[in-house]
GROMACS .gro file of C-alpha atoms in nm:
model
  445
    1UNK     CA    1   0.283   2.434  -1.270
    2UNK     CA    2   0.345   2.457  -0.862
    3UNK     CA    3   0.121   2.767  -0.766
    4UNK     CA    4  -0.126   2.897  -0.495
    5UNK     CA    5  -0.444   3.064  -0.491
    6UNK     CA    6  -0.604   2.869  -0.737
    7UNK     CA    7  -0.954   2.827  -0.602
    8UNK     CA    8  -1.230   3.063  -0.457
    9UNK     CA    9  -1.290   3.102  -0.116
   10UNK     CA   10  -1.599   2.914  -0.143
   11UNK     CA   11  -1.432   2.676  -0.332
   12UNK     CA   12  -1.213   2.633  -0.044
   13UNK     CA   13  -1.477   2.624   0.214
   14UNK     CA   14  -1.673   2.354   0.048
   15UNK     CA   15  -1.331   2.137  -0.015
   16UNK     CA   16  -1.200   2.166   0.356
   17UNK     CA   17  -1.596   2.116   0.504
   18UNK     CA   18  -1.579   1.844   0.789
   19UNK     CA   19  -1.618   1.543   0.629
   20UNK     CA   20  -1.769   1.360   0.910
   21UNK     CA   21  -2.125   1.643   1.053
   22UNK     CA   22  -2.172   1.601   1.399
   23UNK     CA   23  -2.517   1.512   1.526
   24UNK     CA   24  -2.757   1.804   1.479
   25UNK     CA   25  -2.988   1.737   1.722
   26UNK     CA   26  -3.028   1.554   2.056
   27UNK     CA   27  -3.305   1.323   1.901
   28UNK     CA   28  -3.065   1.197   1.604
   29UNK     CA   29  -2.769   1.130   1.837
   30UNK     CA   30  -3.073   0.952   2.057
   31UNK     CA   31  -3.130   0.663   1.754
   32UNK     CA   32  -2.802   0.589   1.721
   33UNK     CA   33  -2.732   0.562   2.111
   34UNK     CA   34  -3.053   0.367   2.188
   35UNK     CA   35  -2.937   0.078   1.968
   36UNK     CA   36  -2.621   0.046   2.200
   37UNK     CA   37  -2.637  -0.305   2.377
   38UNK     CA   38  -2.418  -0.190   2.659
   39UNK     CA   39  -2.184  -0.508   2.588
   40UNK     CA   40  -2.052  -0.655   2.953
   41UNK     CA   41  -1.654  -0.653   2.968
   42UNK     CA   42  -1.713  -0.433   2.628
   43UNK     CA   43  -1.504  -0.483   2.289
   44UNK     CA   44  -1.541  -0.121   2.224
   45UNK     CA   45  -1.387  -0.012   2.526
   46UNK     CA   46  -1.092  -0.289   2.577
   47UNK     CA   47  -1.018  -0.177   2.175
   48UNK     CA   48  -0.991   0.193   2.265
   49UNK     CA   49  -0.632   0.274   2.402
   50UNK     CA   50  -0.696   0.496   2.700
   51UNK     CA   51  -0.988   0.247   2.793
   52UNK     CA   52  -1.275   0.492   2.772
   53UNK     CA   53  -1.641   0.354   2.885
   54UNK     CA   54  -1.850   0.331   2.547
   55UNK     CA   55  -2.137   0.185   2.729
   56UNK     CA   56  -2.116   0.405   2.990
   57UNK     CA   57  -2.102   0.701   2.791
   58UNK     CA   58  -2.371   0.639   2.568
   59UNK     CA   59  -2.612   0.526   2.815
   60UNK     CA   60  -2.578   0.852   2.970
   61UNK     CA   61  -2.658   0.996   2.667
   62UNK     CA   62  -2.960   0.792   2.660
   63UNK     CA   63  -3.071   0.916   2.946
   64UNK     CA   64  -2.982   1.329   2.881
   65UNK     CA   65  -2.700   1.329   3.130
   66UNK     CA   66  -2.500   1.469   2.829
   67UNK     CA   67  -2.253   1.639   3.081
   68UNK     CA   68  -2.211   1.300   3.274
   69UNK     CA   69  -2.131   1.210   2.917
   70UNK     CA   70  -1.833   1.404   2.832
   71UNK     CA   71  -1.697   1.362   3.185
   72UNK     CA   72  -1.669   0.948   3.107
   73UNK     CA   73  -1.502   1.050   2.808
   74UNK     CA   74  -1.255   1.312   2.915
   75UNK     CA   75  -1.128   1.083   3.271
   76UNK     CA   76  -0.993   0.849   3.010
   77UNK     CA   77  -0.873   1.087   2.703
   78UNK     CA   78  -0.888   1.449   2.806
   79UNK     CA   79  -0.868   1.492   2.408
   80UNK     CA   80  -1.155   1.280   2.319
   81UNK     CA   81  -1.349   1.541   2.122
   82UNK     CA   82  -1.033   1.581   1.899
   83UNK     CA   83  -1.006   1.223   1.890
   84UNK     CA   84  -1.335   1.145   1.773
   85UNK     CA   85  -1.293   1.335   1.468
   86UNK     CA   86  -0.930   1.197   1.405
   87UNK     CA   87  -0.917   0.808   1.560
   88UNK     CA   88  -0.938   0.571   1.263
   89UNK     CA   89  -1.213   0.376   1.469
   90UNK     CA   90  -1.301   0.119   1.146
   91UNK     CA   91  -0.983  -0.037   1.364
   92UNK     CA   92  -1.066   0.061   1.688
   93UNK     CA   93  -1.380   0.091   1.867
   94UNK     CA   94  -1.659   0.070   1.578
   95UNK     CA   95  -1.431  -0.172   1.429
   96UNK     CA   96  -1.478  -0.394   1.757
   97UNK     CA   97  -1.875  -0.321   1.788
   98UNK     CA   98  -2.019  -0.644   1.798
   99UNK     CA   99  -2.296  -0.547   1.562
  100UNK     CA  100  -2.015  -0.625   1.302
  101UNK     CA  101  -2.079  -0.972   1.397
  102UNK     CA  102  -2.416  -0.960   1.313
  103UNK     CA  103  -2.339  -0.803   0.981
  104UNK     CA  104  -2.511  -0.477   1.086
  105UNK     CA  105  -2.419  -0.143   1.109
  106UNK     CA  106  -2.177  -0.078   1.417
  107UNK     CA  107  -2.259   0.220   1.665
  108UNK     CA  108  -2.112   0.510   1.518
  109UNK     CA  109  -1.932   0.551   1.848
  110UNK     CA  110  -1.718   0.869   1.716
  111UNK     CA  111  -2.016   1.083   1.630
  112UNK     CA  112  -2.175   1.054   1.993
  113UNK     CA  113  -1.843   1.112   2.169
  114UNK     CA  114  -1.840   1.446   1.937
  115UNK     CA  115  -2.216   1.516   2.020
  116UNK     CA  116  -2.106   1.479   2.427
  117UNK     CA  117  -1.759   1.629   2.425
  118UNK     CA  118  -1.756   1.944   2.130
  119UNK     CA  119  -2.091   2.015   2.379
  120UNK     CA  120  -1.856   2.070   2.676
  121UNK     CA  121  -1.595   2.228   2.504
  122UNK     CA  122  -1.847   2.461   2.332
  123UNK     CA  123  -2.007   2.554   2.697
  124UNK     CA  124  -1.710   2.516   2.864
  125UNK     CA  125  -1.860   2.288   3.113
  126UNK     CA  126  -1.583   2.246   3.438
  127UNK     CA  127  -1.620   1.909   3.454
  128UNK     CA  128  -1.221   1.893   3.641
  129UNK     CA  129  -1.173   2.091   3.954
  130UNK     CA  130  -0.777   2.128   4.052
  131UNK     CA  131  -0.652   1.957   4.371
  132UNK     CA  132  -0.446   2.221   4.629
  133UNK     CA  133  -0.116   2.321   4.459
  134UNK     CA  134   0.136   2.117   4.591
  135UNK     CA  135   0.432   2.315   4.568
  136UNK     CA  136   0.588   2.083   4.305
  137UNK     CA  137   0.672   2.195   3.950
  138UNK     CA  138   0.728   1.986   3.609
  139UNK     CA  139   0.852   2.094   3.253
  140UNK     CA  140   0.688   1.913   2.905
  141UNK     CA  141   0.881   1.944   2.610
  142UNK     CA  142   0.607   1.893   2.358
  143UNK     CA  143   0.231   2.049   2.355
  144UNK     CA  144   0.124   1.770   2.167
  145UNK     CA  145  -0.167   1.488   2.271
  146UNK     CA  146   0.096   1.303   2.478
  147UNK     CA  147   0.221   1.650   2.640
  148UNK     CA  148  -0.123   1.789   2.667
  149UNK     CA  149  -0.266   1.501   2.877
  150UNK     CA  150   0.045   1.452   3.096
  151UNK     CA  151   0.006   1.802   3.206
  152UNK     CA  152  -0.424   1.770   3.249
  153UNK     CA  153  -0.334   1.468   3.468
  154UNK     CA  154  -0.057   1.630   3.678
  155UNK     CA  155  -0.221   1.969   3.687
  156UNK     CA  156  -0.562   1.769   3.806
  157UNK     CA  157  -0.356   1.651   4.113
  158UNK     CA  158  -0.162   2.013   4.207
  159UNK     CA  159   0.100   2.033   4.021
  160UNK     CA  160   0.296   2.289   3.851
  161UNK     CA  161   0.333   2.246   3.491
  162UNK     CA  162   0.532   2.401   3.173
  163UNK     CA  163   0.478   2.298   2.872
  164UNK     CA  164   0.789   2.423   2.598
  165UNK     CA  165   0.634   2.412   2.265
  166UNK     CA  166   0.829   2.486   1.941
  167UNK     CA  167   0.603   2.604   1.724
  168UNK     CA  168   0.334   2.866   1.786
  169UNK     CA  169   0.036   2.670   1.831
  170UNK     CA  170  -0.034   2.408   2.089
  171UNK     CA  171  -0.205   2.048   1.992
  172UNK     CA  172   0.106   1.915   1.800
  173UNK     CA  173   0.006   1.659   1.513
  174UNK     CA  174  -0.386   1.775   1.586
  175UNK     CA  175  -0.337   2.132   1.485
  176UNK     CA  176  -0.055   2.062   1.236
  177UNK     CA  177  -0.040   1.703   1.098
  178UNK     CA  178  -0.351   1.619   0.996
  179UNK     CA  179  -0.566   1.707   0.704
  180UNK     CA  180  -0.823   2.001   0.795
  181UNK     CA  181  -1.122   1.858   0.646
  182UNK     CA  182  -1.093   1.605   0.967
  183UNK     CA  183  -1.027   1.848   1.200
  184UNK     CA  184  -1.028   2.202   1.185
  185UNK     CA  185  -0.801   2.478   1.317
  186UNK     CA  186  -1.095   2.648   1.504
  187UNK     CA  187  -1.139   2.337   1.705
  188UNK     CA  188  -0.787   2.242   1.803
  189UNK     CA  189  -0.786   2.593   1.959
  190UNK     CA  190  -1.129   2.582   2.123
  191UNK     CA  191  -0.998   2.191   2.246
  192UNK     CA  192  -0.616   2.350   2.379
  193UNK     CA  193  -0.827   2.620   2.574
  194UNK     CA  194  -1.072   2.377   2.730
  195UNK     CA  195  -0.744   2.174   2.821
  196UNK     CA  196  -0.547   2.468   2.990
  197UNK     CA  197  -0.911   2.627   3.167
  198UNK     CA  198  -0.830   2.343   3.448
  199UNK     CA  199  -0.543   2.620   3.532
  200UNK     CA  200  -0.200   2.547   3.647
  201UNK     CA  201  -0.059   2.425   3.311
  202UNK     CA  202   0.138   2.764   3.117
  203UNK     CA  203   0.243   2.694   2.793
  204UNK     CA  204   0.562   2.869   2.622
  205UNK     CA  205   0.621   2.860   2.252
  206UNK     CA  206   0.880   2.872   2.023
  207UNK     CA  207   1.084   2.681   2.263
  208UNK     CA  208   1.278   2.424   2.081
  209UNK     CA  209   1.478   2.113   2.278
  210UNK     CA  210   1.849   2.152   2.098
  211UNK     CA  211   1.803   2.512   2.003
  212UNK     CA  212   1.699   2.767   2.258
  213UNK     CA  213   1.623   2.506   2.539
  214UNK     CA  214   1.853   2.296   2.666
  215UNK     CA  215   1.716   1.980   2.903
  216UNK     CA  216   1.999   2.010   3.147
  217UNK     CA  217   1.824   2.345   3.248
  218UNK     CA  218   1.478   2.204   3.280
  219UNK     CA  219   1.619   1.939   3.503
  220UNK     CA  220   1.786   2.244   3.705
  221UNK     CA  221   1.470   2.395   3.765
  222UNK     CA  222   1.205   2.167   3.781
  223UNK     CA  223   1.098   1.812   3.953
  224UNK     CA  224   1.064   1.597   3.707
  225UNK     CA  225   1.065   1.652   3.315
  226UNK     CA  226   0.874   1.479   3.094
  227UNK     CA  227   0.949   1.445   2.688
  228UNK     CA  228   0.700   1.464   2.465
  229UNK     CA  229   0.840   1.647   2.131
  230UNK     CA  230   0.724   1.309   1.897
  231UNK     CA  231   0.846   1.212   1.569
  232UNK     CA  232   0.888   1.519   1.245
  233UNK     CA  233   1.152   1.442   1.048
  234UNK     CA  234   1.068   1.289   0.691
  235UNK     CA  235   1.186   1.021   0.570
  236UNK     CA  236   1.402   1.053   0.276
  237UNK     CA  237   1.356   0.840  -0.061
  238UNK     CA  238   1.739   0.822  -0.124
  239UNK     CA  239   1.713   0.851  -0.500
  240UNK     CA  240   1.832   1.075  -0.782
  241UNK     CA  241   1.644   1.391  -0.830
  242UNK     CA  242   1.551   1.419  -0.481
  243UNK     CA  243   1.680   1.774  -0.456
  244UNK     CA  244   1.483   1.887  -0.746
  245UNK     CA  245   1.229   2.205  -0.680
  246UNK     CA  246   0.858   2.065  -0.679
  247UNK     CA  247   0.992   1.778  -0.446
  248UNK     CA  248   0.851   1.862  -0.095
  249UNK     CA  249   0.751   1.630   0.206
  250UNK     CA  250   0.405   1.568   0.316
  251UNK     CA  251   0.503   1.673   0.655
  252UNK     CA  252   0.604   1.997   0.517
  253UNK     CA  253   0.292   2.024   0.274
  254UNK     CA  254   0.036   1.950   0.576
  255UNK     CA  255   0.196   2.179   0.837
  256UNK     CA  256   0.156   2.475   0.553
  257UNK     CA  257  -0.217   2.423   0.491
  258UNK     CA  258  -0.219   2.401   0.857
  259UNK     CA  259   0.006   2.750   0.966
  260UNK     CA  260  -0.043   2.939   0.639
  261UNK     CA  261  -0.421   2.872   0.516
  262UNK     CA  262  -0.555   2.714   0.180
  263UNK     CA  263  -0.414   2.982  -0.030
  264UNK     CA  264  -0.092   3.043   0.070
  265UNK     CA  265  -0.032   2.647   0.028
  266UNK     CA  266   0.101   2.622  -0.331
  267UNK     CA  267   0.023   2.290  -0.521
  268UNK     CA  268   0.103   2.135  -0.848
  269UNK     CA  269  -0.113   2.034  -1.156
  270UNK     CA  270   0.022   1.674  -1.166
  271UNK     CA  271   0.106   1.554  -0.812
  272UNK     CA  272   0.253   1.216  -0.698
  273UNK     CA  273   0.263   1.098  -0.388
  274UNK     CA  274   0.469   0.850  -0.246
  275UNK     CA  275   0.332   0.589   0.031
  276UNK     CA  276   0.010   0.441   0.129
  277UNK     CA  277   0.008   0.503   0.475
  278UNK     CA  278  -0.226   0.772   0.655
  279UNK     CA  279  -0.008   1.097   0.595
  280UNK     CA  280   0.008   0.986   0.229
  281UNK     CA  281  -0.391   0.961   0.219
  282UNK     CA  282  -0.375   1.328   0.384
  283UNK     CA  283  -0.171   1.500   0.169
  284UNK     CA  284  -0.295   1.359  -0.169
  285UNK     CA  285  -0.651   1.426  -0.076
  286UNK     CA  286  -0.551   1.808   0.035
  287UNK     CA  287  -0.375   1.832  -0.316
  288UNK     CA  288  -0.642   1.740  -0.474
  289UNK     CA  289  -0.912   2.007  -0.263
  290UNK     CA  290  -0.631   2.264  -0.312
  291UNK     CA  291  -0.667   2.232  -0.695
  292UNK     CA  292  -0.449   1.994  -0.818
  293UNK     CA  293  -0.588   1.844  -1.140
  294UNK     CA  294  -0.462   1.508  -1.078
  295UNK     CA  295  -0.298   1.332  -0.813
  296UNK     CA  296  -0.163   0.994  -0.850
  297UNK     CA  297  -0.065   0.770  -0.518
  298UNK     CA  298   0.241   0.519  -0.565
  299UNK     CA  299   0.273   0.271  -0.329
  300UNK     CA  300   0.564  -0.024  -0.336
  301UNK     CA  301   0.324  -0.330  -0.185
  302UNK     CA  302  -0.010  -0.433  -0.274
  303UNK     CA  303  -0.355  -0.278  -0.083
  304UNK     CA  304  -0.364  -0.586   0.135
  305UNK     CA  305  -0.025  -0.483   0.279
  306UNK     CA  306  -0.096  -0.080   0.306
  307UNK     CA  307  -0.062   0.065   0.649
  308UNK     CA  308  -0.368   0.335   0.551
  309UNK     CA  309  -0.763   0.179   0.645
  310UNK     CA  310  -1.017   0.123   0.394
  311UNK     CA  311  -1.204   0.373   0.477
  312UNK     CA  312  -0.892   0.652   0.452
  313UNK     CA  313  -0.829   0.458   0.095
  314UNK     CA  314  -1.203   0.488   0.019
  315UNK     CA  315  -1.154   0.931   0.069
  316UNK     CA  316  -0.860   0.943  -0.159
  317UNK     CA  317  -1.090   0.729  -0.436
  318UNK     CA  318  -1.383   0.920  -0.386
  319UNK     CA  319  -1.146   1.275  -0.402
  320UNK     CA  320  -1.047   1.122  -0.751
  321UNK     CA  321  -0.705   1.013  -0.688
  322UNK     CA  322  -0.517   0.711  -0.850
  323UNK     CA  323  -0.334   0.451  -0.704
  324UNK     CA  324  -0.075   0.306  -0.887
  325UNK     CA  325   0.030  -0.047  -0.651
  326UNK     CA  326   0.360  -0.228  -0.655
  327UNK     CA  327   0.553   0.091  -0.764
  328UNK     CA  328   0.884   0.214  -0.656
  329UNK     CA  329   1.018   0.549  -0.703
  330UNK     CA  330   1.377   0.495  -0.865
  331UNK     CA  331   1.444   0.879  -0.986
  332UNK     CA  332   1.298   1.225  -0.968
  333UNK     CA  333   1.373   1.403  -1.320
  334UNK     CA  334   1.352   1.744  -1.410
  335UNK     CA  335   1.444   2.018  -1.645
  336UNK     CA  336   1.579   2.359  -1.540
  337UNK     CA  337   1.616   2.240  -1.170
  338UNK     CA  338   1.223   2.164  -1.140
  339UNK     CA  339   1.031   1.835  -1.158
  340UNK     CA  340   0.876   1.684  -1.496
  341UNK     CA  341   0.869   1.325  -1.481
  342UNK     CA  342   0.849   1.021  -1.159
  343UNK     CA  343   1.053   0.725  -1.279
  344UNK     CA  344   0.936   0.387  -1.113
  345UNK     CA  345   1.059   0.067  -1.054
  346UNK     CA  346   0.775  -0.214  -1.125
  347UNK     CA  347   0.762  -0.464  -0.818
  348UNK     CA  348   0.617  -0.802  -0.748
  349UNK     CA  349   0.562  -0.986  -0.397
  350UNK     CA  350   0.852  -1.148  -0.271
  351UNK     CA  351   0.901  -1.339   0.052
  352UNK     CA  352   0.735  -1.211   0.378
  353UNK     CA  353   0.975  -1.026   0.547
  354UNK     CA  354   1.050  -0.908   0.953
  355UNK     CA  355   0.694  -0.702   0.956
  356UNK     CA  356   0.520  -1.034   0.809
  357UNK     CA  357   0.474  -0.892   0.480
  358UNK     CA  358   0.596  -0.970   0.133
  359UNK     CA  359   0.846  -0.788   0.060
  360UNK     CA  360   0.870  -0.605  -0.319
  361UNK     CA  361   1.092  -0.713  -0.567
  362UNK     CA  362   1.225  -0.518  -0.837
  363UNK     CA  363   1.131  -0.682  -1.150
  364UNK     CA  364   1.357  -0.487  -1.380
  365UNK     CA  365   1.083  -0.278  -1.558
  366UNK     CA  366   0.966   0.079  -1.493
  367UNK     CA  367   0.700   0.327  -1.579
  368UNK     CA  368   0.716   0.745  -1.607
  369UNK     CA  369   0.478   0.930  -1.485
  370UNK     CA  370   0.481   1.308  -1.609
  371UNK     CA  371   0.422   1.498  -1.299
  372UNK     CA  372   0.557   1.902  -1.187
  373UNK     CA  373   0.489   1.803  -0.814
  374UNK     CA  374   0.623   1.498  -0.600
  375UNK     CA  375   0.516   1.455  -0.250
  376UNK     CA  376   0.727   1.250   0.010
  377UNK     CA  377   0.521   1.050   0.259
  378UNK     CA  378   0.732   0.732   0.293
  379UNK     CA  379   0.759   0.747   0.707
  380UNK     CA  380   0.875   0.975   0.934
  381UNK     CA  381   1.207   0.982   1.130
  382UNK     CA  382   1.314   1.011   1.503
  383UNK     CA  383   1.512   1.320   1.628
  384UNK     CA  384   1.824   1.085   1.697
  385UNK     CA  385   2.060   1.385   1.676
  386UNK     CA  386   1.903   1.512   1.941
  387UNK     CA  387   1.849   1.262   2.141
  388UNK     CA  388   2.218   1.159   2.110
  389UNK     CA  389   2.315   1.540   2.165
  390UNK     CA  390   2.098   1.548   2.502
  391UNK     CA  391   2.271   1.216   2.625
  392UNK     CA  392   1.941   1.031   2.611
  393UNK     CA  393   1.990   0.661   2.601
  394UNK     CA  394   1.782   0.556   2.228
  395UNK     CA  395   1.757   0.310   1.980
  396UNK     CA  396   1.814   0.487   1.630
  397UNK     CA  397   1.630   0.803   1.772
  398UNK     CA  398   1.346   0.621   1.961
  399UNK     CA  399   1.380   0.728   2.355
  400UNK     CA  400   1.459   0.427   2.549
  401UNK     CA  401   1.217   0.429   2.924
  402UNK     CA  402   1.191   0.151   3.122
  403UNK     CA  403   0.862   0.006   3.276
  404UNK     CA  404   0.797   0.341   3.452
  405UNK     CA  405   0.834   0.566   3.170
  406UNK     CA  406   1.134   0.703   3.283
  407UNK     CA  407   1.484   0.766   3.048
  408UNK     CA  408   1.812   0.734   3.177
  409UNK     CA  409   1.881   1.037   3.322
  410UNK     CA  410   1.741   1.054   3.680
  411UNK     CA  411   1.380   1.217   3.721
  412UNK     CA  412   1.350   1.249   3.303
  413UNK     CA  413   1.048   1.062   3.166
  414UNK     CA  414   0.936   1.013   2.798
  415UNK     CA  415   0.612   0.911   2.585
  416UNK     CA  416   0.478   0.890   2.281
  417UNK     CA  417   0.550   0.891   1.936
  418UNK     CA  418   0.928   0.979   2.025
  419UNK     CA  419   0.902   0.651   2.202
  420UNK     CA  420   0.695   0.428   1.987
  421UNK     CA  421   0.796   0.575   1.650
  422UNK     CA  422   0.483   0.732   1.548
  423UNK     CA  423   0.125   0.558   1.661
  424UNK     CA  424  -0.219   0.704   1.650
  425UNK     CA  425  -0.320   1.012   1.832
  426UNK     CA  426  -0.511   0.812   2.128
  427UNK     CA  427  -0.194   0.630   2.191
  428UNK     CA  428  -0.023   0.873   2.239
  429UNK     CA  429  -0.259   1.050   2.528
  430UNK     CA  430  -0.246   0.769   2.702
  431UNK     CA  431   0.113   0.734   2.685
  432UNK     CA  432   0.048   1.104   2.880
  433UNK     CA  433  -0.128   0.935   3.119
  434UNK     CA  434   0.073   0.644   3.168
  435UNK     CA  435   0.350   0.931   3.229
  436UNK     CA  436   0.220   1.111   3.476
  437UNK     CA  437   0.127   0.893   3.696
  438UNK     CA  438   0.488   0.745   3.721
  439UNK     CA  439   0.557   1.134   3.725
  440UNK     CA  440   0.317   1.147   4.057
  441UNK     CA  441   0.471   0.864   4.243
  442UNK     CA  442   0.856   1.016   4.126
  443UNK     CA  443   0.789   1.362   4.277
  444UNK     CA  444   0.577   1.224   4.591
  445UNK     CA  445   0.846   1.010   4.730
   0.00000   0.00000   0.00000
């Protein structure tokens, strides 16, 4: 049965709890930071997408210039306290640490970056002071990371922004695609705030590109416009049953824990969720804090081909989810217009195919599983109706730019997941930053 309210609030609490503490005090952060070798040409920091200074930043940990710290950080990713809680750094940073190759523990390189930048965010430290307005003026459509950065950088050097934000929150996949237990609501606000206190960035929601905004008008009234509205649209699985009621998308599922609270967010007894990748691990660990009895994870390749890390796979096994590998879903049934039953096509490792992987074979058999609940989380999809609509040069939905960020339309600019298709969080800042400096040098000359 598909309900909500089905824990305590304390029950709650101690589900959605951050799963990675902070530091509590200086002198814990300090034997963690002292082991730092302060690598020359650093792995850590060539691995990190907006190139921040690992060495650097620890070191001035080291030596209590916590505020020097955070400033190392936030020149490079203005969202690095959001991204230390979110980055899957087993892949990034820590995953580059070259204590790895001495079979020791890395640095945990996250938990100081929190310890330095929630400290500035917390005290509100102005670590950015805003150059003289210059007189120009640039619309965002997207409060997002990508958004958010573009408009830290360009505000930084005078400029005008404002930001067009559909839903009613800024912080875009931080405040509503990713599982609170990483990252809470409290924080995304406290991290927008810190953002916007470098002043000349305004932010106005509920202002969606197709609906109520139209980018011919933004071009009208501003210098240069950049797009930033990302990926959203689920992929669908194509199969019979789709339409059935208990079949919901994880984007969906993770934007109502998100907007509406524990609660409100109804879940199943029996959930499956289909995918393997890191909005699959998301919403089958939140089904399972919600209340869900038992949550089962199909996936069509084997765990040396998932797109998820180990360490996201390790949360979902230690939350008490099952993994069922080589699995296809082939049909949603139901009874009375609601979902009873996940019908699945057994695969087997074919050839490798265009990503290098093996690609699954049917092998004729299948397998039920009784389920009231089925969660899509195969991929998301590019807004290519709206891209077309808007006369924006794409390929199937992904904005096309040239070297310089820019579109086809004259002074339009794009970044980001909309872009790339959906990549990590710290991608997409510095796609931000990549923007707006090709947004400086447009509007200058």
């Amino acid at each position: 049965m598909i309900r909500d309210n089905r824990l305590s609030d304390a029950e709650y609490a101690q589900n959605f709890s951050d799963i990675h503490p902070p530091f509590e005090t200086r002198d814990a952060a300090l034997v963690d930071a002292n082991r730092c070798l302060y690598c020359y040409d650093a792995p850590c920091t060539k691995s990190c997408p907006t190139g921040i200074d690992v060495p650097r930043f620890i070191k001035q940990i080291v030596t209590d210039n916590v505020k020097g710290s955070a400033h190392t950080i936030f020149q490079s990713n203005i969202m690095g306290g959001g991204c230390a809680r979110v980055c899957p750094v087993e892949k990034l940073c820590e995953g580059a640490c070259v204590y790895n190759l001495m079979e020791e523990t890395p640095i945990p390189i996250a938990r100081l970056q929190r310890y330095a930048t929630e400290k500035a965010i917390r005290e509100k430290w102005p670590l950015f002071q805003r150059s003289k307005p210059t007189g120009k003026k640039v619309a965002i459509v997207g409060a997002g990371p990508s958004g958010l950065s573009a408009a830290h950088v360009l505000a930084r050097a005078g400029v005008d922004v404002t930001i067009y934000e559909k839903e009613q929150k800024g912080g875009g996949l931080m405040t509503y695609g990713v599982a609170a237990y990483k990252i809470t609501p409290e924080f995304c606000a406290e991290e927008l705030d810190y953002i916007l206190s470098i002043g000349g960035i305004a932010i106005r929601y509920e202002q969606q590109l197709g609906r109520n905004l139209q980018l011919s008008h933004l071009r009208q009234q501003y210098d240069a416009v950049y797009l930033a509205f990302g990926v959203g649209l689920a992929r669908r699985l194509d199969i019979p049953g789709e339409d059935l009621e208990g079949v919901v998308d994880a984007i969906r599922f993770i934007w109502s824990i998100r907007a509406e609270g524990y609660p409100a967010t109804p879940v199943g007894d029996r959930v499956a969720v289909i995918g393997m990748g890191m909005t699959a691990i998301d919403a089958a660990t939140q089904a399972r804090r919600l209340g869900a009895k038992e949550v089962t994870l199909v996936y069509r390749r084997t765990q040396a081909e998932m797109p998820c890390t180990e360490t996201e796979l390790d949360i979902a096994k230690l939350d008490g989810c099952n993994i069922i590998w080589l699995a296809a879903p082939k049909s949603v049934l139901g009874a009375g217009g609601r979902v009873t039953q996940l019908l699945c096509s057994v695969m087997e490792p074919g050839p490798p195919d265009a990503s290098g992987r093996r690609r699954p074979v049917d092998t004729g058999r299948t397998i039920t599983l009784d389920v009231d609940m089925v969660i899509k989380a195969a991929g998301q999809m590019p807004y290519e109706t709206l891209v077309a609509d808007e006369t924006i040069a794409h390929d199937k939905g992904r904005v096309s730019i040239d070297s310089n960020g820019a579109t086809n339309i004259p002074g339009v600019f794009a970044g980001g997941d909309n872009v790339n298709g959906g990549k990590e969080v710290v991608d997409a800042v510095q796609a931000g930053k990549d923007a707006a400096a090709a947004i400086l040098s447009y509007i200058n000359n």
